[in-house]
Amino acid sequence: MHWLNVVAIVMMIGSGLQIYDASPLFGFVVPPLFTIGGWLGAGIAWHLAFMWLLLANGLAYLLWGFFSGHFRRKLLPVSPGAVLRDIAAALRFKLPHRQGVYNAVQRLLYIGVIFAGVVIVISGLGIWKPVQLWFFTDLCGGYFIARYVHFFAMASIAAFVVIHILLVLMVPKVLPPMITGGKILDTQP
Ligand code: HEM
């Protein structure tokens, strides 16, 4: 699910930026290098196609996470004190990594990006079908505000990805098990 999500997120952000360029919300457009589709129509087609992957994969992950106890076991508890303590330890490069146990910063970031994922899907559906799915459009404050909500949810996910990849580069041994599903034998920090 994690790696399907990476494919979906890359395609959604690239095609979303293509759509953004056709009617920019802010005073800038995105260079073609970072967009997918080449023109508005193709951008929309990619965006709606990969939306189904993001939605199906995301729903499966949420259902599994809740009902298997994964979220309760791995992402909770998380307190402001623990987050501050772990940030301070990370800045001094003294934050140990135990396999299968997320530190407080990871927990906060993962909960945050899951929340941003829910917001981006709800606001996206609200923009796509404001008549049929009006309750999603209304939940976001109307069509116009929903566009901003959608953009800022995308920006939060993009910021998460940058920090997430930097953290993985700092502790590269966590990557192979995430690909193979196997265990790390070395449990030293
Ligand atoms: C090439 C890009 C990426 C790499 C290399 C990567 C790598 C990893 C690794 C190694 C872990 C396990 C961390 C650990 O065991 O301490 C992880 C977990 C996680 N990643 Fe990524 N990731 C990438 C992209 C993404 C994206 C785009 C998202 C979401 C937008 C994401 C969301 C998550 C979440 C939520 C978890 C925790 C999953 C769970 O335990 O349920 N990642 N990632």
XYZ file of C-alpha atoms in Angstrom, residues 5-184:
180
model
C 0.609 5.346 -2.578
C 3.978 6.769 -3.713
C 3.001 6.142 -7.376
C -0.433 7.690 -6.799
C 0.971 10.755 -4.979
C 3.615 11.449 -7.670
C 0.995 11.204 -10.433
C -1.583 13.254 -8.500
C 0.847 16.070 -7.631
C 2.311 16.208 -11.173
C -1.064 16.204 -12.921
C -2.562 18.508 -10.258
C 0.156 21.099 -10.932
C -0.669 20.820 -14.660
C -4.302 21.668 -13.864
C -3.154 24.452 -11.504
C -1.193 26.100 -14.355
C -4.393 26.480 -16.419
C -5.907 28.705 -13.695
C -3.282 29.614 -11.061
C -4.573 30.440 -7.563
C -1.427 32.401 -6.747
C 0.913 34.691 -8.650
C 3.065 31.913 -10.097
C 2.866 29.019 -12.524
C 4.719 25.723 -12.159
C 7.490 24.938 -14.702
C 6.512 22.135 -17.170
C 9.315 19.945 -15.737
C 7.222 19.430 -12.571
C 3.892 18.855 -14.321
C 2.392 15.717 -15.882
C 0.173 15.667 -18.971
C 1.508 18.493 -21.153
C -1.859 20.286 -21.382
C -4.993 20.812 -19.288
C -7.109 17.983 -20.767
C -4.416 15.339 -20.287
C -3.638 16.684 -16.794
C -7.299 16.225 -15.790
C -7.390 12.726 -17.332
C -4.291 11.599 -15.368
C -5.586 13.279 -12.206
C -8.970 11.524 -12.309
C -7.420 8.168 -13.273
C -4.933 8.135 -10.392
C -7.517 9.573 -8.013
C -9.131 6.117 -8.030
C -5.838 4.468 -7.052
C -5.269 7.005 -4.257
C -8.857 6.595 -3.038
C -9.011 2.773 -3.148
C -5.536 2.320 -1.694
C -6.148 4.994 0.959
C -9.481 3.455 2.009
C -7.907 -0.010 2.220
C -5.054 1.402 4.354
C -7.437 3.266 6.695
C -9.700 0.220 7.135
C -6.730 -2.091 7.742
C -5.059 0.451 10.048
C -8.155 0.839 12.234
C -9.337 -2.763 12.352
C -5.956 -4.489 12.681
C -4.989 -2.182 15.566
C -1.968 -0.954 13.538
C -2.773 2.738 14.105
C -3.401 2.208 17.846
C -0.200 0.175 18.275
C 2.176 2.139 16.040
C 0.924 5.729 15.906
C -0.398 6.208 19.461
C 0.206 7.611 22.003
C 1.817 10.855 20.879
C 2.163 13.832 23.231
C 3.624 17.353 22.746
C 6.268 16.586 25.408
C 7.418 13.436 23.594
C 7.543 15.300 20.249
C 9.707 18.110 21.728
C 11.979 15.569 23.453
C 12.462 13.576 20.235
C 13.077 16.717 18.129
C 15.782 17.795 20.611
C 17.342 14.308 20.510
C 17.198 14.204 16.683
C 18.935 17.608 16.401
C 21.770 16.220 18.549
C 21.770 13.027 16.373
C 20.961 11.083 19.561
C 17.550 9.700 18.558
C 17.748 5.906 18.530
C 15.721 3.978 15.939
C 14.140 0.718 17.043
C 12.665 -1.311 14.209
C 8.906 -1.371 14.222
C 8.700 1.470 16.781
C 8.060 4.965 15.444
C 9.432 7.870 17.491
C 7.099 10.731 18.495
C 8.145 12.932 15.522
C 7.404 10.098 13.084
C 4.041 9.426 14.759
C 3.058 13.080 14.526
C 4.156 13.308 10.866
C 2.371 10.078 9.902
C -0.869 11.106 11.644
C -0.537 14.542 9.987
C -0.047 13.141 6.473
C -2.917 10.654 6.882
C -5.122 13.606 7.899
C -3.852 15.653 4.903
C -4.657 12.631 2.686
C -8.263 12.606 3.929
C -8.562 16.389 3.442
C -7.108 16.266 -0.077
C -9.567 13.556 -1.169
C -12.601 15.281 0.401
C -11.707 18.705 -1.079
C -10.844 17.118 -4.447
C -14.191 15.317 -4.621
C -15.897 18.562 -3.602
C -14.227 20.427 -6.499
C -14.841 17.605 -8.999
C -18.575 17.156 -8.356
C -19.869 20.239 -6.502
C -23.481 19.372 -7.436
C -23.632 15.635 -6.639
C -21.089 15.755 -3.765
C -22.157 19.181 -2.459
C -21.680 18.057 1.181
C -17.909 17.741 0.563
C -17.844 21.159 -1.166
C -19.793 22.688 1.757
C -17.542 20.985 4.316
C -14.605 22.842 2.744
C -16.384 26.199 2.871
C -17.682 26.277 -0.714
C -16.158 25.704 -4.159
C -13.716 28.632 -4.137
C -12.292 27.941 -0.661
C -12.167 24.192 -1.444
C -9.598 24.985 -4.177
C -7.340 26.616 -1.539
C -7.929 23.760 0.926
C -6.960 21.313 -1.847
C -3.820 23.276 -2.714
C -2.627 23.598 0.902
C -3.297 19.896 1.593
C -1.085 19.142 -1.460
C 1.613 21.526 -0.173
C 1.515 19.813 3.279
C 1.894 16.385 1.668
C 4.789 17.653 -0.488
C 6.493 19.126 2.626
C 5.939 15.826 4.464
C 7.545 13.887 1.589
C 10.669 16.097 1.671
C 11.103 15.678 5.474
C 10.179 11.975 5.270
C 12.831 11.258 2.630
C 15.462 13.270 4.559
C 14.698 11.219 7.685
C 14.982 7.971 5.686
C 18.349 9.152 4.318
C 19.503 9.738 7.921
C 18.510 6.163 8.898
C 18.828 4.260 5.587
C 18.567 0.809 7.177
C 14.789 1.292 7.573
C 14.320 1.302 3.787
C 15.037 -2.357 2.779
C 12.485 -3.823 5.267
C 9.913 -1.349 3.956
C 10.476 -2.892 0.489
C 10.877 -6.577 1.385
C 8.669 -6.706 4.476
C 11.587 -8.394 6.262
C 13.195 -7.473 9.577
C 16.364 -5.491 10.333
